[in-house]
PDB file of C-alpha atoms in Angstrom:
ATOM      1  CA  MET A   1       0.000   0.000   0.000  1.00 45.00           C
ATOM      2  CA  THR A   2       1.282   3.465  -0.870  1.00 50.00           C
ATOM      3  CA  SER A   3       2.512   5.322   2.167  1.00 60.00           C
ATOM      4  CA  ALA A   4       0.107   7.845   3.606  1.00 76.00           C
ATOM      5  CA  ARG A   5       0.811  11.272   5.082  1.00 89.00           C
ATOM      6  CA  GLN A   6      -0.001  11.491   8.787  1.00 90.00           C
ATOM      7  CA  PHE A   7      -0.145  14.304  11.309  1.00 85.00           C
ATOM      8  CA  LYS A   8      -1.841  15.217  14.562  1.00 89.00           C
ATOM      9  CA  THR A   9      -3.872  18.411  14.935  1.00 89.00           C
ATOM     10  CA  LYS A  10      -3.632  20.852  17.844  1.00 85.00           C
ATOM     11  CA  HIS A  11      -6.752  19.198  19.287  1.00 85.00           C
ATOM     12  CA  GLY A  12      -5.170  15.742  19.120  1.00 87.00           C
ATOM     13  CA  LEU A  13      -7.075  14.438  16.099  1.00 92.00           C
ATOM     14  CA  ASN A  14      -5.072  11.869  14.129  1.00 96.00           C
ATOM     15  CA  VAL A  15      -5.238  12.784  10.431  1.00 97.00           C
ATOM     16  CA  ILE A  16      -4.153  10.349   7.725  1.00 97.00           C
ATOM     17  CA  VAL A  17      -4.155  11.636   4.154  1.00 97.00           C
ATOM     18  CA  VAL A  18      -4.460   8.708   1.759  1.00 97.00           C
ATOM     19  CA  GLU A  19      -4.134   8.502  -2.003  1.00 95.00           C
ATOM     20  CA  ASN A  20      -7.723   7.463  -2.707  1.00 96.00           C
ATOM     21  CA  LYS A  21     -10.821   5.844  -1.190  1.00 97.00           C
ATOM     22  CA  GLU A  22      -9.434   2.363  -1.831  1.00 97.00           C
ATOM     23  CA  GLN A  23      -6.388   3.118   0.290  1.00 97.00           C
ATOM     24  CA  GLY A  24      -8.684   4.734   2.859  1.00 97.00           C
ATOM     25  CA  GLY A  25     -10.745   1.545   3.011  1.00 98.00           C
ATOM     26  CA  LYS A  26      -7.627  -0.535   3.590  1.00 97.00           C
ATOM     27  CA  LYS A  27      -6.424   1.772   6.364  1.00 97.00           C
ATOM     28  CA  ALA A  28      -9.840   1.812   8.062  1.00 98.00           C
ATOM     29  CA  PHE A  29      -9.890  -1.984   7.894  1.00 98.00           C
ATOM     30  CA  GLU A  30      -6.454  -2.096   9.557  1.00 98.00           C
ATOM     31  CA  LEU A  31      -7.825   0.016  12.411  1.00 98.00           C
ATOM     32  CA  ILE A  32     -10.823  -2.298  12.834  1.00 98.00           C
ATOM     33  CA  LYS A  33      -8.562  -5.351  12.778  1.00 98.00           C
ATOM     34  CA  GLU A  34      -6.293  -3.809  15.432  1.00 98.00           C
ATOM     35  CA  ALA A  35      -9.304  -2.924  17.589  1.00 98.00           C
ATOM     36  CA  MET A  36     -10.658  -6.467  17.342  1.00 98.00           C
ATOM     37  CA  GLN A  37      -7.264  -7.890  18.260  1.00 97.00           C
ATOM     38  CA  SER A  38      -7.360  -5.615  21.312  1.00 98.00           C
ATOM     39  CA  GLY A  39     -10.731  -7.030  22.356  1.00 98.00           C
ATOM     40  CA  ALA A  40     -13.273  -4.816  20.584  1.00 98.00           C
ATOM     41  CA  LYS A  41     -16.652  -6.532  20.307  1.00 98.00           C
ATOM     42  CA  VAL A  42     -19.019  -3.751  19.182  1.00 98.00           C
ATOM     43  CA  LEU A  43     -18.653  -1.803  15.934  1.00 98.00           C
ATOM     44  CA  GLY A  44     -20.684   1.294  15.117  1.00 98.00           C
ATOM     45  CA  LEU A  45     -21.286   1.265  11.367  1.00 98.00           C
ATOM     46  CA  ALA A  46     -22.173   3.877   8.745  1.00 98.00           C
ATOM     47  CA  THR A  47     -23.772   3.762   5.309  1.00 96.00           C
ATOM     48  CA  GLY A  48     -23.423   5.693   2.067  1.00 91.00           C
ATOM     49  CA  SER A  49     -20.724   5.613  -0.585  1.00 93.00           C
ATOM     50  CA  THR A  50     -17.867   6.588   1.760  1.00 96.00           C
ATOM     51  CA  PRO A  51     -17.512   3.293   3.693  1.00 98.00           C
ATOM     52  CA  GLU A  52     -18.038   1.043   0.652  1.00 97.00           C
ATOM     53  CA  THR A  53     -14.312   0.387   0.184  1.00 98.00           C
ATOM     54  CA  LEU A  54     -13.996  -0.455   3.882  1.00 98.00           C
ATOM     55  CA  TYR A  55     -16.834  -2.973   3.657  1.00 98.00           C
ATOM     56  CA  LYS A  56     -15.180  -4.484   0.577  1.00 98.00           C
ATOM     57  CA  GLU A  57     -12.017  -5.024   2.643  1.00 98.00           C
ATOM     58  CA  MET A  58     -14.088  -6.535   5.462  1.00 98.00           C
ATOM     59  CA  ARG A  59     -15.941  -8.859   3.063  1.00 97.00           C
ATOM     60  CA  GLU A  60     -12.764 -10.071   1.402  1.00 97.00           C
ATOM     61  CA  SER A  61     -10.770 -10.541   4.604  1.00 97.00           C
ATOM     62  CA  GLU A  62     -10.430 -13.745   6.553  1.00 95.00           C
ATOM     63  CA  LEU A  63     -11.587 -12.030   9.741  1.00 96.00           C
ATOM     64  CA  ASP A  64     -14.485 -13.709  11.501  1.00 96.00           C
ATOM     65  CA  TYR A  65     -17.178 -11.338  12.764  1.00 98.00           C
ATOM     66  CA  SER A  66     -19.536 -14.010  14.080  1.00 97.00           C
ATOM     67  CA  ASP A  67     -18.788 -12.999  17.664  1.00 97.00           C
ATOM     68  CA  MET A  68     -19.147  -9.272  16.903  1.00 98.00           C
ATOM     69  CA  ILE A  69     -22.067  -6.887  17.394  1.00 98.00           C
ATOM     70  CA  SER A  70     -22.821  -4.000  15.054  1.00 98.00           C
ATOM     71  CA  ILE A  71     -24.926  -0.906  15.698  1.00 98.00           C
ATOM     72  CA  ASN A  72     -25.733   1.294  12.729  1.00 98.00           C
ATOM     73  CA  LEU A  73     -25.881   5.068  12.932  1.00 98.00           C
ATOM     74  CA  ASP A  74     -29.195   5.697  11.239  1.00 97.00           C
ATOM     75  CA  GLU A  75     -32.110   4.747   8.990  1.00 97.00           C
ATOM     76  CA  TYR A  76     -34.610   6.658   6.887  1.00 96.00           C
ATOM     77  CA  VAL A  77     -38.014   7.144   8.492  1.00 97.00           C
ATOM     78  CA  GLY A  78     -40.785   5.605   6.403  1.00 96.00           C
ATOM     79  CA  LEU A  79     -38.733   2.997   4.550  1.00 95.00           C
ATOM     80  CA  PRO A  80     -39.348  -0.679   5.319  1.00 96.00           C
ATOM     81  CA  ALA A  81     -36.245  -2.785   5.963  1.00 97.00           C
ATOM     82  CA  ASP A  82     -36.564  -4.502   2.563  1.00 96.00           C
ATOM     83  CA  HIS A  83     -36.769  -1.235   0.580  1.00 95.00           C
ATOM     84  CA  PRO A  84     -33.941  -1.092  -2.014  1.00 94.00           C
ATOM     85  CA  GLN A  85     -32.660   2.211  -0.539  1.00 94.00           C
ATOM     86  CA  SER A  86     -33.038   1.347   3.136  1.00 96.00           C
ATOM     87  CA  TYR A  87     -29.896   1.125   5.208  1.00 96.00           C
ATOM     88  CA  HIS A  88     -30.926  -2.408   6.210  1.00 97.00           C
ATOM     89  CA  THR A  89     -30.636  -3.355   2.523  1.00 97.00           C
ATOM     90  CA  PHE A  90     -27.353  -1.467   2.122  1.00 97.00           C
ATOM     91  CA  MET A  91     -25.732  -3.256   5.070  1.00 98.00           C
ATOM     92  CA  GLU A  92     -27.030  -6.657   3.968  1.00 98.00           C
ATOM     93  CA  GLU A  93     -25.673  -6.210   0.446  1.00 97.00           C
ATOM     94  CA  ASN A  94     -22.370  -4.595   1.394  1.00 97.00           C
ATOM     95  CA  LEU A  95     -21.404  -6.639   4.439  1.00 98.00           C
ATOM     96  CA  PHE A  96     -23.781  -8.865   6.390  1.00 98.00           C
ATOM     97  CA  SER A  97     -24.721 -11.313   3.603  1.00 97.00           C
ATOM     98  CA  SER A  98     -21.009 -12.141   3.177  1.00 97.00           C
ATOM     99  CA  LYS A  99     -19.859 -11.691   6.771  1.00 98.00           C
ATOM    100  CA  PRO A 100     -22.524 -12.429   9.380  1.00 97.00           C
ATOM    101  CA  PHE A 101     -22.291 -10.766  12.794  1.00 98.00           C
ATOM    102  CA  LYS A 102     -23.535 -12.214  16.086  1.00 98.00           C
ATOM    103  CA  LYS A 103     -26.097  -9.389  16.352  1.00 98.00           C
ATOM    104  CA  THR A 104     -26.834  -6.424  14.115  1.00 98.00           C
ATOM    105  CA  PHE A 105     -28.883  -3.384  15.084  1.00 98.00           C
ATOM    106  CA  ILE A 106     -30.316  -0.778  12.685  1.00 98.00           C
ATOM    107  CA  PRO A 107     -33.150   1.636  13.513  1.00 98.00           C
ATOM    108  CA  ASP A 108     -36.585   0.535  12.340  1.00 98.00           C
ATOM    109  CA  GLY A 109     -37.719   3.064   9.747  1.00 97.00           C
ATOM    110  CA  LEU A 110     -41.352   2.113  10.359  1.00 97.00           C
ATOM    111  CA  GLY A 111     -41.083   2.176  14.153  1.00 97.00           C
ATOM    112  CA  ASP A 112     -43.085   4.429  16.454  1.00 97.00           C
ATOM    113  CA  GLU A 113     -40.931   7.507  17.108  1.00 97.00           C
ATOM    114  CA  GLN A 114     -40.856   7.409  20.906  1.00 98.00           C
ATOM    115  CA  GLU A 115     -40.630   3.618  21.155  1.00 98.00           C
ATOM    116  CA  GLU A 116     -37.852   3.396  18.570  1.00 98.00           C
ATOM    117  CA  ILE A 117     -35.827   6.138  20.277  1.00 98.00           C
ATOM    118  CA  LYS A 118     -36.175   4.375  23.620  1.00 98.00           C
ATOM    119  CA  ARG A 119     -35.265   0.988  22.086  1.00 98.00           C
ATOM    120  CA  TYR A 120     -32.171   2.286  20.323  1.00 98.00           C
ATOM    121  CA  ASN A 121     -30.832   4.219  23.295  1.00 98.00           C
ATOM    122  CA  LYS A 122     -31.160   1.052  25.350  1.00 98.00           C
ATOM    123  CA  ILE A 123     -29.206  -0.933  22.740  1.00 98.00           C
ATOM    124  CA  ILE A 124     -26.332   1.584  22.793  1.00 98.00           C
ATOM    125  CA  GLU A 125     -26.337   1.523  26.590  1.00 98.00           C
ATOM    126  CA  GLU A 126     -26.343  -2.281  26.665  1.00 98.00           C
ATOM    127  CA  TYR A 127     -23.617  -2.640  24.018  1.00 98.00           C
ATOM    128  CA  PRO A 128     -21.093   0.207  24.421  1.00 98.00           C
ATOM    129  CA  ILE A 129     -19.454   0.916  21.065  1.00 98.00           C
ATOM    130  CA  ASP A 130     -15.750   0.124  20.846  1.00 98.00           C
ATOM    131  CA  LEU A 131     -15.109   1.627  17.403  1.00 98.00           C
ATOM    132  CA  GLN A 132     -17.462   3.918  15.493  1.00 98.00           C
ATOM    133  CA  ILE A 133     -17.178   4.428  11.719  1.00 98.00           C
ATOM    134  CA  LEU A 134     -18.328   7.853  10.476  1.00 98.00           C
ATOM    135  CA  GLY A 135     -18.698   9.722   7.236  1.00 97.00           C
ATOM    136  CA  ILE A 136     -19.304  13.455   7.077  1.00 97.00           C
ATOM    137  CA  GLY A 137     -21.840  15.498   5.134  1.00 94.00           C
ATOM    138  CA  THR A 138     -20.960  18.547   3.069  1.00 93.00           C
ATOM    139  CA  ASN A 139     -22.646  20.522   5.884  1.00 94.00           C
ATOM    140  CA  ALA A 140     -20.451  18.685   8.439  1.00 96.00           C
ATOM    141  CA  HIS A 141     -23.223  16.450   9.741  1.00 96.00           C
ATOM    142  CA  ILE A 142     -22.245  13.152  11.360  1.00 97.00           C
ATOM    143  CA  GLY A 143     -24.853  10.424  11.338  1.00 96.00           C
ATOM    144  CA  PHE A 144     -27.929  12.458  10.455  1.00 93.00           C
ATOM    145  CA  ASN A 145     -27.136  15.054  13.108  1.00 96.00           C
ATOM    146  CA  GLU A 146     -27.673  18.185  11.066  1.00 94.00           C
ATOM    147  CA  PRO A 147     -26.271  21.655  11.924  1.00 95.00           C
ATOM    148  CA  GLY A 148     -27.910  22.948  15.098  1.00 96.00           C
ATOM    149  CA  THR A 149     -28.330  19.512  16.690  1.00 96.00           C
ATOM    150  CA  SER A 150     -27.476  19.583  20.387  1.00 97.00           C
ATOM    151  CA  PHE A 151     -24.222  17.915  21.377  1.00 98.00           C
ATOM    152  CA  LEU A 152     -26.209  16.349  24.247  1.00 98.00           C
ATOM    153  CA  GLN A 153     -28.668  14.660  21.885  1.00 96.00           C
ATOM    154  CA  GLU A 154     -29.069  10.881  21.984  1.00 97.00           C
ATOM    155  CA  THR A 155     -31.079   8.850  19.457  1.00 98.00           C
ATOM    156  CA  HIS A 156     -33.760  11.010  17.846  1.00 97.00           C
ATOM    157  CA  MET A 157     -35.776  11.625  14.710  1.00 97.00           C
ATOM    158  CA  GLU A 158     -34.064  14.283  12.619  1.00 94.00           C
ATOM    159  CA  GLU A 159     -35.555  16.430   9.845  1.00 94.00           C
ATOM    160  CA  LEU A 160     -33.100  16.301   6.964  1.00 90.00           C
ATOM    161  CA  THR A 161     -31.812  19.561   5.512  1.00 90.00           C
ATOM    162  CA  ASP A 162     -32.121  20.503   1.855  1.00 91.00           C
ATOM    163  CA  ALA A 163     -28.371  19.911   1.478  1.00 87.00           C
ATOM    164  CA  THR A 164     -28.676  16.355   2.762  1.00 87.00           C
ATOM    165  CA  ILE A 165     -31.723  15.617   0.602  1.00 90.00           C
ATOM    166  CA  GLU A 166     -29.845  17.017  -2.401  1.00 89.00           C
ATOM    167  CA  ALA A 167     -26.827  14.805  -1.642  1.00 86.00           C
ATOM    168  CA  ASN A 168     -28.971  11.690  -1.248  1.00 87.00           C
ATOM    169  CA  LYS A 169     -31.337  12.117  -4.177  1.00 90.00           C
ATOM    170  CA  ARG A 170     -28.942  10.281  -6.505  1.00 90.00           C
ATOM    171  CA  TYR A 171     -29.992   7.048  -4.813  1.00 89.00           C
ATOM    172  CA  PHE A 172     -33.686   7.589  -5.601  1.00 92.00           C
ATOM    173  CA  GLU A 173     -35.790   7.910  -8.750  1.00 89.00           C
ATOM    174  CA  SER A 174     -36.611  11.533  -7.909  1.00 87.00           C
ATOM    175  CA  GLU A 175     -36.013  14.108  -5.189  1.00 86.00           C
ATOM    176  CA  GLU A 176     -39.646  13.694  -4.079  1.00 89.00           C
ATOM    177  CA  GLU A 177     -38.916  10.082  -3.124  1.00 91.00           C
ATOM    178  CA  VAL A 178     -36.053  10.985  -0.762  1.00 91.00           C
ATOM    179  CA  PRO A 179     -37.263  10.582   2.849  1.00 94.00           C
ATOM    180  CA  LYS A 180     -37.419  13.874   4.741  1.00 95.00           C
ATOM    181  CA  TYR A 181     -36.698  12.386   8.175  1.00 96.00           C
ATOM    182  CA  ALA A 182     -34.354   9.799   9.643  1.00 95.00           C
ATOM    183  CA  PHE A 183     -33.777   8.073  12.942  1.00 98.00           C
ATOM    184  CA  SER A 184     -30.207   8.840  13.972  1.00 97.00           C
ATOM    185  CA  MET A 185     -27.841   7.970  16.742  1.00 98.00           C
ATOM    186  CA  GLY A 186     -27.245  11.269  18.542  1.00 97.00           C
ATOM    187  CA  ILE A 187     -23.987  13.168  18.953  1.00 98.00           C
ATOM    188  CA  LYS A 188     -23.781  12.183  22.621  1.00 98.00           C
ATOM    189  CA  SER A 189     -24.203   8.543  21.553  1.00 97.00           C
ATOM    190  CA  ILE A 190     -21.457   8.861  18.919  1.00 98.00           C
ATOM    191  CA  LEU A 191     -19.057  10.454  21.415  1.00 98.00           C
ATOM    192  CA  SER A 192     -19.614   7.533  23.792  1.00 98.00           C
ATOM    193  CA  ALA A 193     -17.632   5.265  21.429  1.00 98.00           C
ATOM    194  CA  LYS A 194     -14.138   4.432  22.693  1.00 98.00           C
ATOM    195  CA  GLN A 195     -12.615   5.013  19.249  1.00 98.00           C
ATOM    196  CA  ILE A 196     -13.883   6.926  16.198  1.00 98.00           C
ATOM    197  CA  VAL A 197     -12.750   6.614  12.587  1.00 98.00           C
ATOM    198  CA  LEU A 198     -14.115   9.262  10.191  1.00 98.00           C
ATOM    199  CA  MET A 199     -13.604   8.949   6.433  1.00 98.00           C
ATOM    200  CA  ALA A 200     -14.115  11.554   3.708  1.00 98.00           C
ATOM    201  CA  TYR A 201     -13.166  11.674   0.057  1.00 98.00           C
ATOM    202  CA  GLY A 202     -13.486  14.350  -2.624  1.00 97.00           C
ATOM    203  CA  GLU A 203     -13.159  18.124  -2.827  1.00 97.00           C
ATOM    204  CA  GLU A 204     -16.852  18.621  -1.967  1.00 96.00           C
ATOM    205  CA  LYS A 205     -16.000  17.456   1.572  1.00 97.00           C
ATOM    206  CA  SER A 206     -12.961  19.745   1.964  1.00 98.00           C
ATOM    207  CA  GLU A 207     -14.787  22.681   3.557  1.00 98.00           C
ATOM    208  CA  ALA A 208     -16.505  20.432   6.123  1.00 98.00           C
ATOM    209  CA  ILE A 209     -13.169  18.779   6.935  1.00 98.00           C
ATOM    210  CA  ASP A 210     -11.466  22.153   7.386  1.00 97.00           C
ATOM    211  CA  GLN A 211     -14.263  23.417   9.668  1.00 97.00           C
ATOM    212  CA  MET A 212     -14.202  20.193  11.673  1.00 97.00           C
ATOM    213  CA  ILE A 213     -10.444  20.297  12.241  1.00 96.00           C
ATOM    214  CA  ASN A 214      -9.617  24.003  12.326  1.00 96.00           C
ATOM    215  CA  GLY A 215     -12.900  25.719  13.186  1.00 96.00           C
ATOM    216  CA  SER A 216     -14.375  26.474  16.566  1.00 97.00           C
ATOM    217  CA  ILE A 217     -16.452  23.834  18.330  1.00 98.00           C
ATOM    218  CA  THR A 218     -20.042  24.727  17.521  1.00 98.00           C
ATOM    219  CA  GLU A 219     -23.330  22.922  17.058  1.00 98.00           C
ATOM    220  CA  GLN A 220     -23.559  24.622  13.656  1.00 98.00           C
ATOM    221  CA  VAL A 221     -20.665  22.343  12.618  1.00 98.00           C
ATOM    222  CA  PRO A 222     -21.687  19.032  14.196  1.00 98.00           C
ATOM    223  CA  ALA A 223     -18.423  17.229  13.385  1.00 98.00           C
ATOM    224  CA  SER A 224     -16.414  19.902  15.240  1.00 98.00           C
ATOM    225  CA  VAL A 225     -17.384  18.150  18.486  1.00 98.00           C
ATOM    226  CA  LEU A 226     -14.903  15.419  17.569  1.00 98.00           C
ATOM    227  CA  GLN A 227     -12.170  17.822  18.706  1.00 97.00           C
ATOM    228  CA  THR A 228     -13.283  16.933  22.252  1.00 97.00           C
ATOM    229  CA  HIS A 229     -12.847  13.153  21.843  1.00 97.00           C
ATOM    230  CA  ASP A 230      -9.511  11.594  22.789  1.00 96.00           C
ATOM    231  CA  ASN A 231      -9.315   8.847  20.134  1.00 97.00           C
ATOM    232  CA  VAL A 232     -10.308  10.026  16.653  1.00 98.00           C
ATOM    233  CA  THR A 233      -8.676   9.082  13.358  1.00 98.00           C
ATOM    234  CA  ILE A 234      -9.627  11.035  10.228  1.00 98.00           C
ATOM    235  CA  LEU A 235      -8.975   9.302   6.892  1.00 98.00           C
ATOM    236  CA  ILE A 236      -9.150  11.693   3.920  1.00 98.00           C
ATOM    237  CA  ASP A 237      -7.814  11.863   0.399  1.00 97.00           C
ATOM    238  CA  GLU A 238      -5.809  14.797  -0.962  1.00 96.00           C
ATOM    239  CA  ALA A 239      -8.935  16.448  -2.390  1.00 97.00           C
ATOM    240  CA  ALA A 240     -10.753  16.382   0.948  1.00 97.00           C
ATOM    241  CA  ALA A 241      -7.554  17.647   2.610  1.00 96.00           C
ATOM    242  CA  SER A 242      -7.083  20.494   0.097  1.00 96.00           C
ATOM    243  CA  ARG A 243      -8.106  23.314   2.507  1.00 95.00           C
ATOM    244  CA  LEU A 244      -6.012  22.148   5.463  1.00 93.00           C
TER     245      LEU A 244
END
C-alpha cells in the first residue's frame, strides 16, 4: 500500500491523508482489525458511498465477525427494511450477507418515534461501542445530526436539511422520493464510542473537513465536536484535505 501522510492536529485528532478511497478503506480496515485484536466486540457502522471500500475489505478478509455486534448510525423514516434504498438493505448487500455478525442493530424506519428512540438508546447503553465508523456530510453532519443539533442529543428523529436531501437524491428515482426524516444515533451517543474513525473523500468534503479540524467547536458544525474526543482518526484523500 502506498505510504500515507499522517499528522496530529492541535486538538489531538489523528489525520491520515491517503491517495484514494481504496487506500482509505484498507487503512480503516487495519484500524478495525487492530481494535478487534485488542478485544473490541461492538462496531458502530455507517452507510453511504464513503464506507463502501472499507466494507469491501471486510468482506474479502479472513476475519471472523460471528462474535461481533454492530450498531448502525441511522435509517430513513418511512422505509421498510426490505426497501432497495433502506440502510438495512445497504448493510445486507455490502457486508452482512457475506460476513454475518452475532447481532446487528439498525433503527426501524417504520417504528413508532418514541418507542424506537427508547429501544435504540437502550441498545447503545447495553452494548457500548468500541469503534465507530463515520462519514461526514458537506454541511459537516455526522450520522444524520444536522447543523444545530445539540451535542447532548441521543437517538432522535431528525428532519433532513435541503443539502442532505440534495446529496442523497442520486440514490432515488426523484427528489420527491427521498425521505425527509431519519432516525439517527445522537452526537452524545457517537461520542460515547471508545474510538472513532471518520472517512471523507473528494473536494466537496474539503470545507466540512477544514471546519471540523480548524474551526471552533459549535453545534452549527456538528463534526467539530470530535475535537473533544480523545481517540479520533480522520482518513481523507488529498482532495478532501485540500483546505487544510
